[in-house]
Coordinates of C-alpha atoms in Angstrom, one line a residue:
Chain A
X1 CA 3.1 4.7 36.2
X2 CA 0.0 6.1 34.7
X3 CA -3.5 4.9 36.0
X4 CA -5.5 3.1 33.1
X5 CA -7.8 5.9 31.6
X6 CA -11.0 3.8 31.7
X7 CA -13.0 7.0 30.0
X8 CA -11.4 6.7 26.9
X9 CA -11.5 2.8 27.2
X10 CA -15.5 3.3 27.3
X11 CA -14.9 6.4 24.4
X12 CA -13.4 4.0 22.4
X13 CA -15.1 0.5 22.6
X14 CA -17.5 1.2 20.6
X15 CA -16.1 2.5 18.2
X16 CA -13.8 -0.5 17.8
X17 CA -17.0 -2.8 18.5
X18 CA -18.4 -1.2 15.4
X19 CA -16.2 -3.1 13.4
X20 CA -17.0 -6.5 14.5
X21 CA -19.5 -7.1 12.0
X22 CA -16.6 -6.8 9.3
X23 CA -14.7 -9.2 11.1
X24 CA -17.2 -11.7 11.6
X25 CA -18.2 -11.1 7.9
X26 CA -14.7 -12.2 7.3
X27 CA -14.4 -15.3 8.8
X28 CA -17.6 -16.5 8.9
X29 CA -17.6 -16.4 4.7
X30 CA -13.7 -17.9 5.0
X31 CA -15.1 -20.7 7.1
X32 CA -18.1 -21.9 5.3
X33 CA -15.6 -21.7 1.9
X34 CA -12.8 -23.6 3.8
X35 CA -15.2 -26.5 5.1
X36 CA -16.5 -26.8 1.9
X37 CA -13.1 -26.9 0.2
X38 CA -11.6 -28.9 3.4
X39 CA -13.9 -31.4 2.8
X40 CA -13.2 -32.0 -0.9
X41 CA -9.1 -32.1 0.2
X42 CA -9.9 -34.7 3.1
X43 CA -11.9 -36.8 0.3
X44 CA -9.5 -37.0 -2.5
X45 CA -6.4 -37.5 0.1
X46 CA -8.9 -40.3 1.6
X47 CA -9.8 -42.0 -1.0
X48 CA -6.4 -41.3 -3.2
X49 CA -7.9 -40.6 -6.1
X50 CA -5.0 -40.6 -9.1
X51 CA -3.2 -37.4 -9.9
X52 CA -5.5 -35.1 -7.7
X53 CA -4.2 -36.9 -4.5
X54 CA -0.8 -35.7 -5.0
X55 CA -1.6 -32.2 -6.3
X56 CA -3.6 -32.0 -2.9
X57 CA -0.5 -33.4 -1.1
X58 CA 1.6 -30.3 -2.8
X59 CA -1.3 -27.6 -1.6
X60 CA -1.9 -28.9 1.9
X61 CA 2.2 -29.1 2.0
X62 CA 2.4 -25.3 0.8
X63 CA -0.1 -23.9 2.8
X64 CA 0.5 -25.6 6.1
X65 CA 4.2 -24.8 5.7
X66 CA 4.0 -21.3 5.4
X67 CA 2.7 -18.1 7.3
X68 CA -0.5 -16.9 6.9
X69 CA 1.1 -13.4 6.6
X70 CA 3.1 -14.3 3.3
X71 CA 0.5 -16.1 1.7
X72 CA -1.8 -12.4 2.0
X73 CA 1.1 -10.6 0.7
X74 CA 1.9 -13.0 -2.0
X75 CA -1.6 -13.3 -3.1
X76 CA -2.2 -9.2 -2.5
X77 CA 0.9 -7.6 -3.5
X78 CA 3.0 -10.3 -5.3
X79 CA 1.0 -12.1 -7.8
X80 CA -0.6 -8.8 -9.2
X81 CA 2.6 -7.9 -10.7
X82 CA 2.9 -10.7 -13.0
X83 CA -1.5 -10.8 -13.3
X84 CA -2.4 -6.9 -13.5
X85 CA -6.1 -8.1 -13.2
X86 CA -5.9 -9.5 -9.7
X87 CA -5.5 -5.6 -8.9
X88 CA -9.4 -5.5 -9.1
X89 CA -9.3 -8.0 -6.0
X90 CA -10.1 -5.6 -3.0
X91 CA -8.4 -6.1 0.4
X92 CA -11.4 -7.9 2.0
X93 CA -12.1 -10.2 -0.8
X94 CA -8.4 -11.1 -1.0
X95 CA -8.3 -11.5 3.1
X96 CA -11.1 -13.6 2.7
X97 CA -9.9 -16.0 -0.1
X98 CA -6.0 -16.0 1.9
X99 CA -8.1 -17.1 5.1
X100 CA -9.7 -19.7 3.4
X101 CA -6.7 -21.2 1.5
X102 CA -4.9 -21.3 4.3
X103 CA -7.2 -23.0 6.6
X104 CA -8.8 -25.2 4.3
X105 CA -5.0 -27.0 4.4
X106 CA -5.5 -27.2 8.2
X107 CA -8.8 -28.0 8.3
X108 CA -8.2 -31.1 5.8
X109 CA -6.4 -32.9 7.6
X110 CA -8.3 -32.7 10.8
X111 CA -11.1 -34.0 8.5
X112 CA -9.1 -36.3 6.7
X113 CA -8.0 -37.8 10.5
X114 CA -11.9 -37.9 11.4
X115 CA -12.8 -39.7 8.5
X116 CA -10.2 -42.3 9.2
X117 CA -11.6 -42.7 12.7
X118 CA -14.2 -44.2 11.6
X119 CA -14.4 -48.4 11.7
X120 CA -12.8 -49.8 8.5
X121 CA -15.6 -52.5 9.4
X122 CA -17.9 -50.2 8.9
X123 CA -17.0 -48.9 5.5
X124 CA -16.2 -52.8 4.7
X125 CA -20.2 -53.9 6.1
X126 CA -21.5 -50.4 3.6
X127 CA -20.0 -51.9 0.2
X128 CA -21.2 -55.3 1.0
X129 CA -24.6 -54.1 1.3
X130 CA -24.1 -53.0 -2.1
X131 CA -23.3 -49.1 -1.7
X132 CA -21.9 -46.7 -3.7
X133 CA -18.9 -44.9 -2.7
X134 CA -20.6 -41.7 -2.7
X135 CA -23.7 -43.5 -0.7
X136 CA -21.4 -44.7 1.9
X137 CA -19.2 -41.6 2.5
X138 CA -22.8 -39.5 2.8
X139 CA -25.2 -41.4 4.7
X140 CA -22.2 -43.0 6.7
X141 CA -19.1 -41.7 7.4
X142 CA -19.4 -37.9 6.9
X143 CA -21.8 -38.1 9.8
X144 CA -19.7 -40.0 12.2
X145 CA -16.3 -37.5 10.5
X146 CA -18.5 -34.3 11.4
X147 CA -19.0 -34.6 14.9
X148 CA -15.4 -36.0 15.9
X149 CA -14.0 -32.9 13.5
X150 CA -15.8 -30.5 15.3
X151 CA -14.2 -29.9 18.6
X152 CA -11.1 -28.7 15.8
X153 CA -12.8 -27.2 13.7
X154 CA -14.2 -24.9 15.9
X155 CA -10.6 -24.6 16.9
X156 CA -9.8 -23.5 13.7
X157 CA -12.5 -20.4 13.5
X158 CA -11.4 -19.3 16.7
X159 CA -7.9 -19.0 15.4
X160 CA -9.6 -17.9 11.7
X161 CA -11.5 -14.9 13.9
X162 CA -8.6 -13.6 15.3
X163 CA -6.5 -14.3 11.9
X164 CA -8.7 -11.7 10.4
X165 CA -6.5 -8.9 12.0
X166 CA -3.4 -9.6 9.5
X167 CA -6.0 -8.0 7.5
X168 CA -4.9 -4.2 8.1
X169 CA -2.2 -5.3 6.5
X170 CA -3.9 -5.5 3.4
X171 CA -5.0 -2.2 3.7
X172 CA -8.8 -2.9 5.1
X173 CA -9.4 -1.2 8.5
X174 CA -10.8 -4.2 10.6
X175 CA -10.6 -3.9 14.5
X176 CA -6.8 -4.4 14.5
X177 CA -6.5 -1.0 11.9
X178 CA -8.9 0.8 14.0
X179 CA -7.7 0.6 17.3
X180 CA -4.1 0.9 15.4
X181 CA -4.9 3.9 14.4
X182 CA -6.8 5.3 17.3
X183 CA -3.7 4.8 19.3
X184 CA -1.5 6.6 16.3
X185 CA -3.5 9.4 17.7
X186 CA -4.2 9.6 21.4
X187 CA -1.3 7.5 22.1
X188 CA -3.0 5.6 24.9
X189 CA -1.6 2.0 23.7
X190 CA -2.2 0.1 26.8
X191 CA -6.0 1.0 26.3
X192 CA -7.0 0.9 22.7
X193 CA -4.8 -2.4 22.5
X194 CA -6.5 -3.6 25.6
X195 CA -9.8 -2.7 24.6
X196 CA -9.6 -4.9 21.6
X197 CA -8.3 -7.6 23.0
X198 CA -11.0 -7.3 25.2
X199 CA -13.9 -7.8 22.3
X200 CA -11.8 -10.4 20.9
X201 CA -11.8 -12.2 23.8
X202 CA -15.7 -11.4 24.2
X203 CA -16.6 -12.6 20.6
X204 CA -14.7 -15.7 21.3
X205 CA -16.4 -16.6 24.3
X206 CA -19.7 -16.1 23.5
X207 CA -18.8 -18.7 20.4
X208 CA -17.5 -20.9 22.8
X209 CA -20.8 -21.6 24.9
X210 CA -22.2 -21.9 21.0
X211 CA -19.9 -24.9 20.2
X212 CA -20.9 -26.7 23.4
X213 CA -24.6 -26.7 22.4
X214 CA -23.4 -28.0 19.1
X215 CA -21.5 -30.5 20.3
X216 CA -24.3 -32.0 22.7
X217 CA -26.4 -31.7 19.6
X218 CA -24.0 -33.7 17.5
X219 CA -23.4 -36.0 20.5
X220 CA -26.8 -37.0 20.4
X221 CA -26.9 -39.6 19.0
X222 CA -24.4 -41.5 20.9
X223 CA -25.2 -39.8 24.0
X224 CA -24.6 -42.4 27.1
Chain B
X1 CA -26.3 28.1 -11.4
X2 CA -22.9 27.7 -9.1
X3 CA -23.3 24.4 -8.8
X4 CA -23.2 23.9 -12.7
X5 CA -20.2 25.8 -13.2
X6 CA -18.2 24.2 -10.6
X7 CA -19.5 21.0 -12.4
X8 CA -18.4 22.5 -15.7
X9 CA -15.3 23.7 -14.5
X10 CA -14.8 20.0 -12.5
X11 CA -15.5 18.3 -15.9
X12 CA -13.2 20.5 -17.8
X13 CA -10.5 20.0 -15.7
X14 CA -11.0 16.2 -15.4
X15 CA -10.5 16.1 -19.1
X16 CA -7.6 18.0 -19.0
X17 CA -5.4 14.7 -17.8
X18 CA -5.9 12.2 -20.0
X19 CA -6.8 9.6 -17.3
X20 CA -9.5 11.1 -15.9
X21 CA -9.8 9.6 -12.4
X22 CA -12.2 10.7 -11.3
X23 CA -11.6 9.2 -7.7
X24 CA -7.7 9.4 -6.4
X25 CA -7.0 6.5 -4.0
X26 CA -4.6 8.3 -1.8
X27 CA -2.9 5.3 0.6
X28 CA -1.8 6.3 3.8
X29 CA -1.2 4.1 7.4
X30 CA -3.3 6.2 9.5
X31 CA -0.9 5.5 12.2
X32 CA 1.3 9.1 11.7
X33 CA 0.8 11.9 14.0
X34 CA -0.2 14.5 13.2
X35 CA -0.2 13.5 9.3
X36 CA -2.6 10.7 9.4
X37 CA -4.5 9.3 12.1
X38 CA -8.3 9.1 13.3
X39 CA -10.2 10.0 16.4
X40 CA -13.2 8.8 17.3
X41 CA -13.4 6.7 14.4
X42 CA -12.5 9.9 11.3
X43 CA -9.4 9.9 9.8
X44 CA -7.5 13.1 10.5
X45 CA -4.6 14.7 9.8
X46 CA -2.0 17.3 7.8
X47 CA -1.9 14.7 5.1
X48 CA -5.8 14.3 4.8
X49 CA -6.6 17.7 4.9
X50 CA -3.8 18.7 2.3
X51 CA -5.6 15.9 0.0
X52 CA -8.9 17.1 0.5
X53 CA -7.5 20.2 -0.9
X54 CA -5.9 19.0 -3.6
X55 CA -8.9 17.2 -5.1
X56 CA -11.0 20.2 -4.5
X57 CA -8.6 22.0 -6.8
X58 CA -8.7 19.0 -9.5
X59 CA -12.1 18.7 -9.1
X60 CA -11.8 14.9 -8.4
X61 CA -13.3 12.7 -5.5
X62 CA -10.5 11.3 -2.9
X63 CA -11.0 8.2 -1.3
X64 CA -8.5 7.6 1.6
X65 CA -7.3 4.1 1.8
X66 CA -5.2 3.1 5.4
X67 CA -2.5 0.3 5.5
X68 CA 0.4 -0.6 7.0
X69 CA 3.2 1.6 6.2
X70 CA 4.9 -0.9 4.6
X71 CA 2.6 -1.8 2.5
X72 CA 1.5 1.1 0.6
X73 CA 4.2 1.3 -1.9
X74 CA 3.7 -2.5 -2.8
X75 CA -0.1 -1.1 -3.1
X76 CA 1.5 1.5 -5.2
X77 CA 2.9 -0.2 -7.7
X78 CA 0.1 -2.8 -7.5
X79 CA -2.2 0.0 -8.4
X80 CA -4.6 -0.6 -6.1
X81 CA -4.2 3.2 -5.3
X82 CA -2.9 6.0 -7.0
X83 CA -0.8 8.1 -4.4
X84 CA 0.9 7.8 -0.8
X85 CA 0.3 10.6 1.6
X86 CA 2.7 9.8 4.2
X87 CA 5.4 12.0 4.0
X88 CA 6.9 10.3 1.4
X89 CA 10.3 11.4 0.8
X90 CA 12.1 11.7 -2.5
X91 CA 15.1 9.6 -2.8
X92 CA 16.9 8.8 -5.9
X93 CA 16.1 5.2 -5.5
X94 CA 12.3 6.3 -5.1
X95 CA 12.6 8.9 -8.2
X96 CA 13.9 6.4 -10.1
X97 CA 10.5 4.0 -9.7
X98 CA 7.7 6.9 -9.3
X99 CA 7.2 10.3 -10.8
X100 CA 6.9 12.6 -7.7
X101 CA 5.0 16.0 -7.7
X102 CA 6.9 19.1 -6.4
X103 CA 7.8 18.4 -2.3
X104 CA 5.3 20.1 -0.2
X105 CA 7.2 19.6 3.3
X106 CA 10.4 20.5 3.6
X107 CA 11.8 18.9 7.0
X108 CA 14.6 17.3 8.9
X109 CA 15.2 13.7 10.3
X110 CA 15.1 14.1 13.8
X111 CA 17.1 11.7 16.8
X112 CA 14.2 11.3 19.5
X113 CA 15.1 10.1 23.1
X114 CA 13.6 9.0 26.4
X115 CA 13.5 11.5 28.9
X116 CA 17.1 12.1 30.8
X117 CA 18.8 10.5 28.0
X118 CA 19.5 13.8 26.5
X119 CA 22.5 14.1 27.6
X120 CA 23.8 11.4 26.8
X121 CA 22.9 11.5 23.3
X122 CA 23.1 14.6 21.4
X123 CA 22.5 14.2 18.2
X124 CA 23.2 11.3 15.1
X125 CA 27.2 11.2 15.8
X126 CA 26.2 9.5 19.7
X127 CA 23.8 6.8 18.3
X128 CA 27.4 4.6 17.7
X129 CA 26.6 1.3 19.4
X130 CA 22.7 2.4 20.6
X131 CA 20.0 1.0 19.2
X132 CA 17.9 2.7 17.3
X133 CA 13.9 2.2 16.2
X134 CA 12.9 3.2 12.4
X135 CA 9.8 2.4 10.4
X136 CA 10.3 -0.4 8.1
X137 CA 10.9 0.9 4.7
X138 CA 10.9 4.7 5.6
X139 CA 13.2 7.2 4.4
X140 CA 15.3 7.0 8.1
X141 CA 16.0 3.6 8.1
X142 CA 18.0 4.8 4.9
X143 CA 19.6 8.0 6.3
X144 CA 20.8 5.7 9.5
X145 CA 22.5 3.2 6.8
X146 CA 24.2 6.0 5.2
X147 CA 26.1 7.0 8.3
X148 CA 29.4 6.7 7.8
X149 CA 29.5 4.5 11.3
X150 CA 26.0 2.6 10.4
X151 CA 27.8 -0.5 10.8
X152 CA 28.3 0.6 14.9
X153 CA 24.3 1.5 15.1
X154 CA 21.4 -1.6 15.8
X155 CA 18.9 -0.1 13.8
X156 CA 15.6 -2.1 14.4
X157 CA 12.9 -1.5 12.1
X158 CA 9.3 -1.5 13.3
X159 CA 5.8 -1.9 11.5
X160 CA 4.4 1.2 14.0
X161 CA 5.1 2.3 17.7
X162 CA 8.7 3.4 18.0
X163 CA 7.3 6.4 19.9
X164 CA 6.1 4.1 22.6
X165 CA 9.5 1.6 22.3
X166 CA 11.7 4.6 23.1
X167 CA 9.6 5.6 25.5
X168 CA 9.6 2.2 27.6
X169 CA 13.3 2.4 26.7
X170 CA 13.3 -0.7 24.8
X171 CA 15.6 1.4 22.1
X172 CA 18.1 4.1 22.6
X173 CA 16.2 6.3 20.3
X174 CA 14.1 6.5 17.7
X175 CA 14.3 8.8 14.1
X176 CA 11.5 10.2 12.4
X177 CA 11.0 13.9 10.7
X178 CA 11.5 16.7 13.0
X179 CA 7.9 18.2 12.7
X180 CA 6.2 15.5 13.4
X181 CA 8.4 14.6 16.5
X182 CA 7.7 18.2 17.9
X183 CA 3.9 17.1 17.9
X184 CA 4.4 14.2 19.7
X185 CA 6.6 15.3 22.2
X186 CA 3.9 17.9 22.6
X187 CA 0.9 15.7 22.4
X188 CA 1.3 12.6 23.8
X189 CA 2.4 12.2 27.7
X190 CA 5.0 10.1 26.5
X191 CA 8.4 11.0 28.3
X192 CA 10.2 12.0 24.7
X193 CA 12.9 14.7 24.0
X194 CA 14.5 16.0 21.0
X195 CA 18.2 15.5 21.2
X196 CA 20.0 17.8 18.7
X197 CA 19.2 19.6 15.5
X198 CA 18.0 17.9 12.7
X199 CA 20.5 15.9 10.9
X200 CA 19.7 15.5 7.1
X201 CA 17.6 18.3 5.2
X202 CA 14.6 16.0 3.6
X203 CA 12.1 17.1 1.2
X204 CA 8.2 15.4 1.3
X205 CA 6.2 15.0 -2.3
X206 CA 3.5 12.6 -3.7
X207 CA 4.6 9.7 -5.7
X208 CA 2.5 8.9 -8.2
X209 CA 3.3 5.3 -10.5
X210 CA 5.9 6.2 -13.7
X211 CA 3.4 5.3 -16.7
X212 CA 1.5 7.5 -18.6
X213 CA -2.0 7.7 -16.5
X214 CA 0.6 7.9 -13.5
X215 CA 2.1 10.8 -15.1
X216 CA -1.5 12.7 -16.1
X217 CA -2.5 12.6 -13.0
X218 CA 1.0 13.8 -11.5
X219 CA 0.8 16.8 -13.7
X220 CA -3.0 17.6 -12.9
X221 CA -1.8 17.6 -8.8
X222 CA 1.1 19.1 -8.9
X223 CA -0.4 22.5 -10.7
X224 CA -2.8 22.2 -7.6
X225 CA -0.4 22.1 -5.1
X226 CA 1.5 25.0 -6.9
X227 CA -2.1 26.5 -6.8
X228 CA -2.5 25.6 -3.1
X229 CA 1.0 27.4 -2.0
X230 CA 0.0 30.2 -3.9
X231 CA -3.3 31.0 -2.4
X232 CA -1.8 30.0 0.9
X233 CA -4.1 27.2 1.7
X234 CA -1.1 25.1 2.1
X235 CA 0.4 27.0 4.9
X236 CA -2.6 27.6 6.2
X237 CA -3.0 23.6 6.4
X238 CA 1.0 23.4 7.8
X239 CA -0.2 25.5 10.8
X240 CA -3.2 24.0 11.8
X241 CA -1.4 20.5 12.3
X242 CA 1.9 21.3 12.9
X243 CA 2.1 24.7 14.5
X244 CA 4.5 26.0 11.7
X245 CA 5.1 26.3 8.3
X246 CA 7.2 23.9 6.7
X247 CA 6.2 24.0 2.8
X248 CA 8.6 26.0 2.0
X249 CA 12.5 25.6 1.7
X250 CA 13.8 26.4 5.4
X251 CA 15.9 29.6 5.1
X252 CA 18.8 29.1 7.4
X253 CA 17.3 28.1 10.9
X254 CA 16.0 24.8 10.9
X255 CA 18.2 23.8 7.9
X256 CA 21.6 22.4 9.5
X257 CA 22.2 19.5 7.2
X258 CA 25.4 17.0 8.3
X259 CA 25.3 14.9 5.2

């Protein structure tokens, strides 16, 4: 057995850190789309509102029920066959809108579940008071949804930051292609693969002492 | 004054096709040794210098896009770029979907082994009941099937790394062109071997999509790479990444094809 060759390890970090700013890029756009859009699921499964309820059903069902990987390829490769303009989607923006599809459908129905946490007395003691539907999901229960959501949520970018590797795939050199390809080269696997699991692991855990600020910020309010 | 000419002469020659890309997106996986692969962050390789060459002879820009192997001839056809530089071999299947230019490696597929397994397996005829690592969607995954005892091989295809896989002796043996195994077995501190001559005679060219634009800009490279092997740039190129010159038909030696 060969001794790890830390000098290349320290040749090559930063190198691979270099592309970190793509890959938060990536998922950071992909997340704020997919709350946004995860939000808009949750609501119309939560309130069943006619027609859209079950077309929701249909693309939380599709998305959920298959891999992240086939939706890219199908979205990248596939559908530009039968659309030639899609072509003029480039790998990033197609990783990006893949990423948010496909969590948005998670992220839903963690939402969705939040949202039905909250008291049915509640809702009940809103419309009494003469509230609007709108008034009483806003002022609220999206409030109350957001703060039991985000201990998932933030589950969900951890898992959408480290998603952003099936991105090679797609042909856009992200940390993933770059130590790939670095170790196409030297051949020292072990250490380029090492070294970015290494600033996956880093960028992970630096969010990670992030969410529990947020959460004692959300938790304010209820704080005992 | 130079400059102008060379911008004449690049302007005359870009409308000489009639699509006048002026940028060819070249795909390639940057994950092919010593074809395509970077150091230090810069892609490198037989493959990128041979393009570089090619578009200074055109007169066009190249822009190098890396995927996964399998995925560039999807990308291909998608259009998203124009050419694969990956030692793309011509097949009938693959003539019959792309126009190709004129091959500019000649080579051979190549049985690759750990270390004190060369003994034991020889060449393609002892890979009966081995297993046996290929890239997924390459030219030797087709070659293996085409054995008359392919049904007796487990041929596992792999998105990259079948060096390394042989090498922890996770497969038997792994298949790839012979040049390019000579550099890794020369390159890497992997514990590889050759095990027997080449097996198949193959022949590497750029495919380029079958429509009219595809076609124009097959014609505009292909004159430069018969340009390229005239002036010698291309052997020149060959033996800076390879140690040899394989852009020309093998005469006798290296050609021992058991088809």
């Amino acid at each position: 057995m060969r001794p790890l060759d830390l000098g290349y390890m320290a040749e090559l970090a930063p190198v691979i850190a270099g592309y970190v700013p793509l890959t938060l890029m990536m998922a950071v756009i992909a997340m704020i789309a997919a709350l946004v859009l995860a939000a808009l699921l949750a609501i119309v499964r939560v309130l069943r509102v006619p027609v859209l309820d079950r077309l929701v059903a249909v693309f939380i069902s599709f998305f959920r029920g298959t891999p992240l990987l086939v939706q890219l390829f199908l979205f990248y490769f596939g559908l530009p066959q039968v659309v030639p303009p899609m072509t003029g989607i480039d790998g990033v923006t197609a990783a990006i809108i893949g990423l948010t599809l496909h969590f948005s459908a998670y992220m839903a129905e963690s939402i969705r579940g939040a949202i039905l946490g909250v008291d049915r007395s509640q809702w009940e003691a809103a419309q009494s008071i003469g509230m609007t539907q709108g008034q009483l999901l806003r002022r609220i229960v999206l409030p109350q949804a957001t703060r039991t959501a985000a201990p998932t949520l933030m589950n969900y970018f951890i898992d959408m930051i480290k998603s952003t590797s099936l991105a090679f795939t797609l042909g856009v050199t992200e940390m993933m292609g770059a130590a790939q390809k670095e170790a196409a080269g030297s051949f020292m696997y072990l250490e380029a693969f090492l070294v970015v699991a290494l600033i996956y692991w880093a960028i992970v855990e630096t969010l990670s002492v992030g969410q529990r600020r947020l959460e004692a910020r959300l938790g304010r309010a209820v704080a005992r | 004054m130079r400059s102008t000419i060379l911008a004449t002469a690049a302007a005359l020659l870009a409308m000489a096709g009639t699509a006048a890309a002026d940028t060819i997106r070249v795909g390639m996986s940057g994950g092919y040794f010593p074809f395509t692969f970077t150091r230090a962050d810069e892609l490198q390789g037989f493959e990128v210098d041979f393009l570089r060459a090619v578009a200074e002879e055109t007169g066009d820009e190249v822009e190098f896009v890396t995927m996964s192997f399998s995925g560039l001839i999807g990308a291909l056809e998608a259009g998203r770029i124009d050419t694969v530089a990956n030692q793309i071999t011509i097949t009938p299947e693959r003539e019959a979907r792309f126009a190709f230019t004129q091959p500019y490696v000649y080579d051979g597929a190549q049985v690759v082994v750990r270390q004190g397994n060369e003994t034991e397996i020889t060449g393609p005829e002892d890979l009966r009941g081995r297993s046996v690592a290929v890239n997924l969607g390459s030219n030797y995954e087709q070659l293996l099937r085409e054995l008359p005892y392919a049904d007796e091989i487990d041929i596992r295809t792999y998105e990259s790394n079948i060096e390394q896989d042989t090498a922890l002796g996770r497969v038997d043996a792994f298949v790839m062109d012979r040049v390019s195994t000579s550099q890794v077995i020369e390159q890497s501190r992997l514990p590889l071997v050759q095990a027997g001559a080449p097996f198949s005679e193959i022949q590497n060219a750029l495919p380029f999509r079958n429509d009219e634009a595809g076609q124009a800009l097959r014609d505009r490279v292909d004159a430069a790479i018969t340009t390229l092997k005239e002036n010698g740039t291309l052997a020149e190129i060959s033996q800076r990444w390879l140690g040899d010159d394989v852009t020309a038909p093998a005469e006798g030696a290296d050609a021992a094809p058991a088809e």
